[in-house]
Each structure stands twice: as structure tokens, then as C-alpha cells.
GROMACS .gro file of N, CA, C and O in nm:
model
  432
    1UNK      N    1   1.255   0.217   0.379
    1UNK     CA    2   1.181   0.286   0.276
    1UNK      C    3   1.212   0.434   0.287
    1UNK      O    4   1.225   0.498   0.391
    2UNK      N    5   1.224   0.492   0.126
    2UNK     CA    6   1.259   0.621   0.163
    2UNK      C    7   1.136   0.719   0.105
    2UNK      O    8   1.112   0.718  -0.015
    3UNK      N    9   1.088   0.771   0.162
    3UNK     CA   10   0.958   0.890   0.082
    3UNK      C   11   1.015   0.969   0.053
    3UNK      O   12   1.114   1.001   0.118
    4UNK      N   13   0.975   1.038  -0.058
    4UNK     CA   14   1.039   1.140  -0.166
    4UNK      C   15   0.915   1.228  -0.175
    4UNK      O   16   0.828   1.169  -0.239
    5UNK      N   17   0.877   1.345  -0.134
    5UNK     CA   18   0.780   1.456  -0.170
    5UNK      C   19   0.880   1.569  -0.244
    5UNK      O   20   0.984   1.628  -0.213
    6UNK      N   21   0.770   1.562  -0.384
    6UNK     CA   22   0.814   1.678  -0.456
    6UNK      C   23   0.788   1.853  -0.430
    6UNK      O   24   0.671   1.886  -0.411
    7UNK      N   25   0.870   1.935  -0.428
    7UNK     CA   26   0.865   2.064  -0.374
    7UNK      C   27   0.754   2.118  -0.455
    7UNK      O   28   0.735   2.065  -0.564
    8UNK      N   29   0.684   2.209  -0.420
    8UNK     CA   30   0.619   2.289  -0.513
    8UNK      C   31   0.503   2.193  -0.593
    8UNK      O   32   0.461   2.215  -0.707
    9UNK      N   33   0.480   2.129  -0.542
    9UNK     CA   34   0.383   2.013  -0.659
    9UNK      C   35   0.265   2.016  -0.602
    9UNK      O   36   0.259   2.027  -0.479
   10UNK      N   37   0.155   2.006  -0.677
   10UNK     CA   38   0.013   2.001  -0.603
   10UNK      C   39  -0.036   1.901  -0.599
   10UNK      O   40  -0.051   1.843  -0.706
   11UNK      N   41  -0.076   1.846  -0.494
   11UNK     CA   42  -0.126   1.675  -0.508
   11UNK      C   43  -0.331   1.670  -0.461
   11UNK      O   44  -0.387   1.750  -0.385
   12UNK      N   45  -0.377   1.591  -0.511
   12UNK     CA   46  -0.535   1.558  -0.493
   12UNK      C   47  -0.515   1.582  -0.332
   12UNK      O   48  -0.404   1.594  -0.281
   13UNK      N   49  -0.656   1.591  -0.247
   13UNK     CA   50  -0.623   1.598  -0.117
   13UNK      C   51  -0.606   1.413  -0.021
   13UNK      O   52  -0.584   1.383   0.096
   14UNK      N   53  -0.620   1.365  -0.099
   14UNK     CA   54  -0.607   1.242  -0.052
   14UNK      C   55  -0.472   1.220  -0.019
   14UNK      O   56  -0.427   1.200   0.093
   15UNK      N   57  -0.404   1.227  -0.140
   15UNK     CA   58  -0.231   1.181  -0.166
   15UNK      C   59  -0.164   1.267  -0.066
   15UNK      O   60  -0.076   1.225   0.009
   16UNK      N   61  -0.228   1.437  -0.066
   16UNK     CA   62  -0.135   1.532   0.010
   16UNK      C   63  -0.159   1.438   0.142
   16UNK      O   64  -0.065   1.411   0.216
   17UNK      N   65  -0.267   1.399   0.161
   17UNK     CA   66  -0.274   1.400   0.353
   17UNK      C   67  -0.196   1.288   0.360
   17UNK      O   68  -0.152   1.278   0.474
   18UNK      N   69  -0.155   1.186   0.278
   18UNK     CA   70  -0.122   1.062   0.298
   18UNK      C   71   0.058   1.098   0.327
   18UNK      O   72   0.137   1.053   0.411
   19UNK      N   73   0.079   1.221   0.191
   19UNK     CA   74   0.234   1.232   0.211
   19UNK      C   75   0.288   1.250   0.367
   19UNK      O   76   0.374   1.189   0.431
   20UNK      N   77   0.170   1.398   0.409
   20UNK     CA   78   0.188   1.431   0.493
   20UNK      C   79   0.194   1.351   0.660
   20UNK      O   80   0.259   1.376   0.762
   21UNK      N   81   0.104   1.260   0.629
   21UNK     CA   82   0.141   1.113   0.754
   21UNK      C   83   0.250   1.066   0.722
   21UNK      O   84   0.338   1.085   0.806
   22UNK      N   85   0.291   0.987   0.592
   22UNK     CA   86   0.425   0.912   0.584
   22UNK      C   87   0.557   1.017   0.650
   22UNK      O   88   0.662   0.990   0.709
   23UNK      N   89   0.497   1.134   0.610
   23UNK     CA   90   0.630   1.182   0.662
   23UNK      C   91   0.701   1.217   0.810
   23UNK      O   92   0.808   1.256   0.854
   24UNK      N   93   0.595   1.185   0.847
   24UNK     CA   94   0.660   1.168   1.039
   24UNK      C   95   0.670   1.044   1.053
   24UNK      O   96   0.625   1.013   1.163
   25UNK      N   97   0.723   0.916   0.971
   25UNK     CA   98   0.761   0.827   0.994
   25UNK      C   99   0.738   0.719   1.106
   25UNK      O  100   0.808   0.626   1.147
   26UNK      N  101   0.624   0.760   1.137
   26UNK     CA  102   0.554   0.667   1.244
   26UNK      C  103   0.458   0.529   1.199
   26UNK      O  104   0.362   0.479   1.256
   27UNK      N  105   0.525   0.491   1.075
   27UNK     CA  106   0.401   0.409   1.026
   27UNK      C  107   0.506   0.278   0.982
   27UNK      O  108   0.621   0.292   0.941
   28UNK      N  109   0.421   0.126   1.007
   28UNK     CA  110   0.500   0.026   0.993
   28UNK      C  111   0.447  -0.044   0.835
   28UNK      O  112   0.504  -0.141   0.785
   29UNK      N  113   0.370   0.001   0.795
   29UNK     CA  114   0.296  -0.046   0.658
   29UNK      C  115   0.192   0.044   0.605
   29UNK      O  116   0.130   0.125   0.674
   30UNK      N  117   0.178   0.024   0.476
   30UNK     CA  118   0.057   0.129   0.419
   30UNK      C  119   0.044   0.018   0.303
   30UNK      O  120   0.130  -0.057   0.258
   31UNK      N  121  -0.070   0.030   0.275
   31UNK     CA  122  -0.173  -0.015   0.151
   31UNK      C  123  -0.233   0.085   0.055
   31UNK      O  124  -0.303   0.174   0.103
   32UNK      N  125  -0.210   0.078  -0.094
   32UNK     CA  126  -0.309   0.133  -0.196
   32UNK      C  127  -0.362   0.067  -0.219
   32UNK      O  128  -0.304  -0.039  -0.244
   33UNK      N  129  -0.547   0.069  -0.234
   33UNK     CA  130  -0.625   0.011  -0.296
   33UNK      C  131  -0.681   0.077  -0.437
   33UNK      O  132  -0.697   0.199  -0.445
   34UNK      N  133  -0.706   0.001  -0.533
   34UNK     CA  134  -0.671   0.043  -0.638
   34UNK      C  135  -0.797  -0.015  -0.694
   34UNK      O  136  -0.852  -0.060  -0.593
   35UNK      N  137  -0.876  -0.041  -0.799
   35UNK     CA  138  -0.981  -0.117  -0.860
   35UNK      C  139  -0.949  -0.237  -0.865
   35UNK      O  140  -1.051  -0.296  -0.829
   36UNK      N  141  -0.894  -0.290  -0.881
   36UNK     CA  142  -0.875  -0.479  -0.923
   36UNK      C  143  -0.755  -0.516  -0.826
   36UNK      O  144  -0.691  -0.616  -0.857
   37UNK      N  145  -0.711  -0.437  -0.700
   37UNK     CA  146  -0.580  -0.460  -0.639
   37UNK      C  147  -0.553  -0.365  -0.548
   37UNK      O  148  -0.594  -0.249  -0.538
   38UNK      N  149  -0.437  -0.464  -0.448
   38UNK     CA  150  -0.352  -0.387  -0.330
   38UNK      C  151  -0.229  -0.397  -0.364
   38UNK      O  152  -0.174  -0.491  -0.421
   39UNK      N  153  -0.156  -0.236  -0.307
   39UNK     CA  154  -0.071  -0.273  -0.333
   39UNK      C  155   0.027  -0.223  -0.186
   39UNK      O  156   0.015  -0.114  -0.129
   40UNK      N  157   0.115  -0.322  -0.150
   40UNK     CA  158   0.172  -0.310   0.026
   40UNK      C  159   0.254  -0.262  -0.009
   40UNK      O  160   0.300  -0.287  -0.121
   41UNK      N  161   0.314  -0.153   0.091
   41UNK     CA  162   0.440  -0.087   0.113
   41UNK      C  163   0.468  -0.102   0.248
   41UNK      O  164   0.404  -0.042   0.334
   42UNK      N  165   0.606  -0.216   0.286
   42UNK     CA  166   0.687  -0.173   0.456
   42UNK      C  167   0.771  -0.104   0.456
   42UNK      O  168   0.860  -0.096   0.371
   43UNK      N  169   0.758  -0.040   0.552
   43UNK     CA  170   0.833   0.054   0.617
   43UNK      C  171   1.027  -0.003   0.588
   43UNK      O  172   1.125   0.068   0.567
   44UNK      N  173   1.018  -0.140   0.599
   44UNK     CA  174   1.131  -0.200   0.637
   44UNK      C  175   1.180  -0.255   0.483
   44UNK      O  176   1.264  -0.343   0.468
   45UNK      N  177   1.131  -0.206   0.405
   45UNK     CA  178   1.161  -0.253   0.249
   45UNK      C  179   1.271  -0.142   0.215
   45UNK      O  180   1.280  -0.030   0.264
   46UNK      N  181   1.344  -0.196   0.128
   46UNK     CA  182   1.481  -0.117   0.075
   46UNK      C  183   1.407  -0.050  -0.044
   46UNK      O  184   1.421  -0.102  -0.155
   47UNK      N  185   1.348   0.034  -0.035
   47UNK     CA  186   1.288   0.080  -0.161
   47UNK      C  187   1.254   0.213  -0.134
   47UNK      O  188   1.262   0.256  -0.019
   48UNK      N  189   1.207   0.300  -0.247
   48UNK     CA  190   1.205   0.449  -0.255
   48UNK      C  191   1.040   0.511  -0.318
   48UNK      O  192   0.999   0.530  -0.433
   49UNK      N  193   0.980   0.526  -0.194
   49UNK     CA  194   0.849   0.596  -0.237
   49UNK      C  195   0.852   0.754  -0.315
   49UNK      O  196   0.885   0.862  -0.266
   50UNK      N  197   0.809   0.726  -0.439
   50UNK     CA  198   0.811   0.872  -0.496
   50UNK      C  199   0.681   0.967  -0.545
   50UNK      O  200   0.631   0.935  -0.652
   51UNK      N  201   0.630   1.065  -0.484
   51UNK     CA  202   0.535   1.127  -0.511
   51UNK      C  203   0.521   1.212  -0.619
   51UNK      O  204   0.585   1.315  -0.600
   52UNK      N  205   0.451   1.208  -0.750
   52UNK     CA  206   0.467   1.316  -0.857
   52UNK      C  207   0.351   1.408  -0.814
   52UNK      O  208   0.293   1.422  -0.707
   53UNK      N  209   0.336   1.470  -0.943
   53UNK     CA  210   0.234   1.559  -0.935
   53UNK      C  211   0.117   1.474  -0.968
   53UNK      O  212   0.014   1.509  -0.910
   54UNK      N  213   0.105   1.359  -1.056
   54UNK     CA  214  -0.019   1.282  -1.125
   54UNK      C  215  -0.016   1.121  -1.093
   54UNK      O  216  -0.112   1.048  -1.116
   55UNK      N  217   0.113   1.075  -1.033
   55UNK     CA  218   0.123   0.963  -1.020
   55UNK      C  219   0.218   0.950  -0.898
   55UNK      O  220   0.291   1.046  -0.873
   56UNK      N  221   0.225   0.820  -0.805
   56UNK     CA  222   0.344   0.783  -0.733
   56UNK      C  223   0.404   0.636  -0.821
   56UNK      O  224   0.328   0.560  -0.880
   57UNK      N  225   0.526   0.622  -0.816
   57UNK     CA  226   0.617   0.522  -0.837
   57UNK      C  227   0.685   0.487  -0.675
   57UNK      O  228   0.684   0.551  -0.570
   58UNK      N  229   0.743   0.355  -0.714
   58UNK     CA  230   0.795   0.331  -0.585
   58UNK      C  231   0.913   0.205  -0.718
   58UNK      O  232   0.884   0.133  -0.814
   59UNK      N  233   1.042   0.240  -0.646
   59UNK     CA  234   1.183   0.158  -0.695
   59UNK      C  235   1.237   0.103  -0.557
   59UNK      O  236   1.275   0.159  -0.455
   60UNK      N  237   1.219  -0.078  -0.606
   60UNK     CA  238   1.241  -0.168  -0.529
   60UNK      C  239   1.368  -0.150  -0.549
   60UNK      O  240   1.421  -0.075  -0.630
   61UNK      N  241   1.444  -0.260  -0.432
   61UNK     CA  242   1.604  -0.226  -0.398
   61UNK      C  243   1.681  -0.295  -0.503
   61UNK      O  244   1.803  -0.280  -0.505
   62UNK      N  245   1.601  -0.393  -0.619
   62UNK     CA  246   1.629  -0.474  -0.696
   62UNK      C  247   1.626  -0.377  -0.836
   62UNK      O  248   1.683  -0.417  -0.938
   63UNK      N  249   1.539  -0.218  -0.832
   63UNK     CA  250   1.518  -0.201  -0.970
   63UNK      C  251   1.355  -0.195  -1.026
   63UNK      O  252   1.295  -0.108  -1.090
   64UNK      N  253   1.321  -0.294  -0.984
   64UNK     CA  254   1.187  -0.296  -1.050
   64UNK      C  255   1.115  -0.179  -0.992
   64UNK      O  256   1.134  -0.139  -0.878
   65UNK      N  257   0.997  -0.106  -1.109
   65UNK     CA  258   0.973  -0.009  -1.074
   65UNK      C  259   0.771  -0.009  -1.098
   65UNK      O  260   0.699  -0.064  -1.181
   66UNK      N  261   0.751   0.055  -1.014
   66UNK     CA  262   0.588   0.045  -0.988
   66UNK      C  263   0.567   0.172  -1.029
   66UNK      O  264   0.641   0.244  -0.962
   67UNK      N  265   0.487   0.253  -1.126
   67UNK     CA  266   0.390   0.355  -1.121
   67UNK      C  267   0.229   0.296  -1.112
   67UNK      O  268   0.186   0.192  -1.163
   68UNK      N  269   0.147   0.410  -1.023
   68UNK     CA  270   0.016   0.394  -0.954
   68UNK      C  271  -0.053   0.541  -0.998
   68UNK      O  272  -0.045   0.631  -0.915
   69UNK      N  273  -0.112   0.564  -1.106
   69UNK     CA  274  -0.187   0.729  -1.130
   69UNK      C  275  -0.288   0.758  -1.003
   69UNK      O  276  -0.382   0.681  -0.982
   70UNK      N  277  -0.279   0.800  -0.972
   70UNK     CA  278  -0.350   0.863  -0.847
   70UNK      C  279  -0.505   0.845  -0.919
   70UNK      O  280  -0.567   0.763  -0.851
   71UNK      N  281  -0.595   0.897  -1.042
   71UNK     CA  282  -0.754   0.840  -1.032
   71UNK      C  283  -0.770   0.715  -0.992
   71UNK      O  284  -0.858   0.678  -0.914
   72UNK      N  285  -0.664   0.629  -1.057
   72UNK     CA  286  -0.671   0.459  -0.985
   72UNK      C  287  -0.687   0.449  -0.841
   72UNK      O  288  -0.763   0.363  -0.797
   73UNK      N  289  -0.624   0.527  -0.760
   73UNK     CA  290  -0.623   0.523  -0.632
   73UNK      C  291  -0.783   0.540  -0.535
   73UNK      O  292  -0.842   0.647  -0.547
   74UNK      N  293  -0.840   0.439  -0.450
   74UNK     CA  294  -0.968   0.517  -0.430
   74UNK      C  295  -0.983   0.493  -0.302
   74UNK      O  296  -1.083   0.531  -0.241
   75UNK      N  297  -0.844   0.399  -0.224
   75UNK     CA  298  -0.815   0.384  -0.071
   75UNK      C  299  -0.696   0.370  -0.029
   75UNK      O  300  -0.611   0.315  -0.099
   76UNK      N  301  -0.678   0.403   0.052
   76UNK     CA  302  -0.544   0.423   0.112
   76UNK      C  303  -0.557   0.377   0.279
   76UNK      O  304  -0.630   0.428   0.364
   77UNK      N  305  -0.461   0.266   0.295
   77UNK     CA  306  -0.460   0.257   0.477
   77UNK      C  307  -0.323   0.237   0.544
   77UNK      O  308  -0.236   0.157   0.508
   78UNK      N  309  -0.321   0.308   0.631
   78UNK     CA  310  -0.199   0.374   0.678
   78UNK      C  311  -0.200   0.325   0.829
   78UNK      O  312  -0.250   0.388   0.923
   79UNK      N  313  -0.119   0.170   0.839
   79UNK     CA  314  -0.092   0.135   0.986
   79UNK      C  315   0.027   0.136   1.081
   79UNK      O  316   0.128   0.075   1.047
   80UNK      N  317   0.023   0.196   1.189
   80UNK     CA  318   0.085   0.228   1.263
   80UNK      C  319   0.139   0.121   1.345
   80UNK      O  320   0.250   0.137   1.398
   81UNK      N  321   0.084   0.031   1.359
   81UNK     CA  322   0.086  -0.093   1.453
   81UNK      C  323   0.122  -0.176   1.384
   81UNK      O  324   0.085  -0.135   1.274
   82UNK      N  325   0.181  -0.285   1.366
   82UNK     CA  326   0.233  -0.406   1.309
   82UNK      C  327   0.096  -0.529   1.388
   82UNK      O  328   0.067  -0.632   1.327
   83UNK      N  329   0.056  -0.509   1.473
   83UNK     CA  330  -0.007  -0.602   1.525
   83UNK      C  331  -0.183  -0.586   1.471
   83UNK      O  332  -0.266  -0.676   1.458
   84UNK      N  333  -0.197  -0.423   1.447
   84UNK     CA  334  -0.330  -0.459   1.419
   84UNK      C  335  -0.284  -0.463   1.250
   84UNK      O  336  -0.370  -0.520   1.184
   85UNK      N  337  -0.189  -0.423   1.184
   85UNK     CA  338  -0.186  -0.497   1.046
   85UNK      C  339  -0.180  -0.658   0.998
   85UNK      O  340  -0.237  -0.707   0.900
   86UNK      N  341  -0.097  -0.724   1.095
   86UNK     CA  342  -0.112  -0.880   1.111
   86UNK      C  343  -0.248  -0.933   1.117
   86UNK      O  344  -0.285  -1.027   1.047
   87UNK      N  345  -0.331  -0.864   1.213
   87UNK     CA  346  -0.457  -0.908   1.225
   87UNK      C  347  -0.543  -0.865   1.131
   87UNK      O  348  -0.651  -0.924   1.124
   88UNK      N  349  -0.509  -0.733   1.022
   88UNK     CA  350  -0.649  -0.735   0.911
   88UNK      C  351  -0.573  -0.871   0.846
   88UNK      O  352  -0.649  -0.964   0.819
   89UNK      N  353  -0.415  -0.894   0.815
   89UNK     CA  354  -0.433  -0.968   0.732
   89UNK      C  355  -0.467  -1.093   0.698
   89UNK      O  356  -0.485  -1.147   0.589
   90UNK      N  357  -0.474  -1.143   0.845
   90UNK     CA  358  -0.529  -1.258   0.948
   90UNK      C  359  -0.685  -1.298   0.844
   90UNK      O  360  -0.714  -1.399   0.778
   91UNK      N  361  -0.761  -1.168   0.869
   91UNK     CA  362  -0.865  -1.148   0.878
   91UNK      C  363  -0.925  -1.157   0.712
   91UNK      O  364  -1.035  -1.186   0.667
   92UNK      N  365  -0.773  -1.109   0.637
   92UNK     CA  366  -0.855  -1.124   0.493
   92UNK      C  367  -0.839  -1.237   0.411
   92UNK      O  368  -0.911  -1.281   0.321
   93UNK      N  369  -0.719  -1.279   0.464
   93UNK     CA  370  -0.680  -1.442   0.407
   93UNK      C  371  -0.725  -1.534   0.463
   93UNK      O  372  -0.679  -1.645   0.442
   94UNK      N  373  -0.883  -1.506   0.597
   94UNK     CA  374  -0.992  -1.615   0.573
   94UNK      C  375  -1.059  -1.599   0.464
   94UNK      O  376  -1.115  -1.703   0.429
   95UNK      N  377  -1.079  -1.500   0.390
   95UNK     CA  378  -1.144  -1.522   0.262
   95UNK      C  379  -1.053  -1.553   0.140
   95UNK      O  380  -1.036  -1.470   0.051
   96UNK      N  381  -1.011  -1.644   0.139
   96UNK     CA  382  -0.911  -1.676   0.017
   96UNK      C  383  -1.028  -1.791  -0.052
   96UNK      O  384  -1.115  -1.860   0.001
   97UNK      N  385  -0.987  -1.776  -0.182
   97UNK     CA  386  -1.054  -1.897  -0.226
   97UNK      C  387  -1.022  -2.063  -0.238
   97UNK      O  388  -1.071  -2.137  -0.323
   98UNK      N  389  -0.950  -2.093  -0.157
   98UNK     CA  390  -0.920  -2.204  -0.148
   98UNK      C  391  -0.997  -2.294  -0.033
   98UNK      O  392  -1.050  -2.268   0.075
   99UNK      N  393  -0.981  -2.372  -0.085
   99UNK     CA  394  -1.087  -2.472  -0.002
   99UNK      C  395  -0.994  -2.595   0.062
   99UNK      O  396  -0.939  -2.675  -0.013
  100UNK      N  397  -0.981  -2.601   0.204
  100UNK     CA  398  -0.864  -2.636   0.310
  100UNK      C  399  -0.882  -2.754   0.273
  100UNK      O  400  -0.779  -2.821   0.265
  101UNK      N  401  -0.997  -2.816   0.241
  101UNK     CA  402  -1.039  -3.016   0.288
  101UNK      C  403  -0.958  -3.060   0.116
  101UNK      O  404  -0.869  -3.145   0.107
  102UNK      N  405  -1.007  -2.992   0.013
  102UNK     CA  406  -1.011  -3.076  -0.128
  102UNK      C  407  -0.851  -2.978  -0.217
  102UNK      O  408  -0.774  -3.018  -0.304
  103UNK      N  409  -0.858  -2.851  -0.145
  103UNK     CA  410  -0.753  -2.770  -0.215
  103UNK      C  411  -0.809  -2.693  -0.365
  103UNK      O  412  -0.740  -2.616  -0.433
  104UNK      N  413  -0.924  -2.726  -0.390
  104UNK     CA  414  -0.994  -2.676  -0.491
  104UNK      C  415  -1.046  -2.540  -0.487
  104UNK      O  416  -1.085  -2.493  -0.380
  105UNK      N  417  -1.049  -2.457  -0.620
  105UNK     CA  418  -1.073  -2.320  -0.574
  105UNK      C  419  -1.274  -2.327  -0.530
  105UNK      O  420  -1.357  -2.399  -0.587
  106UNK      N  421  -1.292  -2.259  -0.453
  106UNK     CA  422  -1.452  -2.268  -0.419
  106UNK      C  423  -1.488  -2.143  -0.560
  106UNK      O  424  -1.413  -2.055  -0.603
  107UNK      N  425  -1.613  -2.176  -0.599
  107UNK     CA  426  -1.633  -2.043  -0.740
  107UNK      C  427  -1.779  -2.045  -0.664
  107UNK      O  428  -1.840  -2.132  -0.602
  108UNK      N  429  -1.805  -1.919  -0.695
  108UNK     CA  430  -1.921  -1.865  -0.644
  108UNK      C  431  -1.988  -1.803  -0.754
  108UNK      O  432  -2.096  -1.747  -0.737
   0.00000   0.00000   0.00000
């Protein structure tokens, strides 16, 4: 993955602090949380993180292209460890809605 910070650009203080971690390259995954969605970025993906002034995009190694406006944005998690990221995700896909015995979605 390549991060792209734009020169001279002013970003919300969220996004700045976030650029500013990605960019010592110590991180094996990051997550945007967004209102209705996540969205994963690895470290180990052929793709190009780009920071604007109002929005980030990110261009997969295939082309396809993601823009994310930063008000959408309202979490951000930034893991360092591969092991404690395995384990949130451990942790969130016990809550899936599927139901192991019948395969039926459970509705609540």
C-alpha cells in the first residue's frame, strides 16, 4: 500500500492524525468506520491510499476506485499488530447473523 499526503492541504483533525500515523509505516491494517459500513485497508494490498483536502480515495491494483468524504467518516482504527487485528475480527464475526445449526439468518 502506498499513502499519498497532499502538500499544503488542510485536513479535519481526525484524518491529519491518522495521515500522520500511516506515515511511519508501522501499521499492518486500518479500518474506516463509516455510518452503514467498514471499510479495511492492508498494509500488504497493491493499492494507493490518497488523501484530499475533503475526501480520501484509495485505487486498487485492479483499478477500481473507492472515494470516502471525510463527514462520513466517524471512526477510524489503526492496528499495529496482525494478531490483535485477527482477534477483533475473531470477535466480530461471532456476531454474524447466521445461525450455525439451521443456516438461517436469525432476525431480531
Amino acid at each position: 500500500m502506498e499513502i499519498k499526503r497532499g502538500k499544503g492541504k488542510v485536513y479535519p483533525p481526525l484524518i491529519k492524525d491518522l495521515v500522520t500515523e500511516l506515515l511511519k509505516d508501522d501499521f499492518v491494517h486500518f479500518k474506516i468506520l463509516c455510518a452503514n459500513e467498514v471499510h479495511h485497508f492492508n498494509k500488504e494490498d497493491e493499492s494507493i491510499v490518497e488523501f484530499e483536502e475533503t475526501y480520501v480515495k484509495e485505487t486498487s491494483e485492479n483499478g477500481d476506485m473507492l472515494y470516502i468524504a471525510y463527514p462520513d467518516i466517524f471512526r477510524v482504527k489503526l492496528y499495529r499488530d496482525i494478531e490483535q487485528y485477527l482477534e477483533d475480527e475473531k470477535k466480530f464475526s461471532a456476531f454474524n447473523d447466521d445461525d450455525e445449526w439451521t443456516s438461517n439468518r436469525i432476525q431480531f
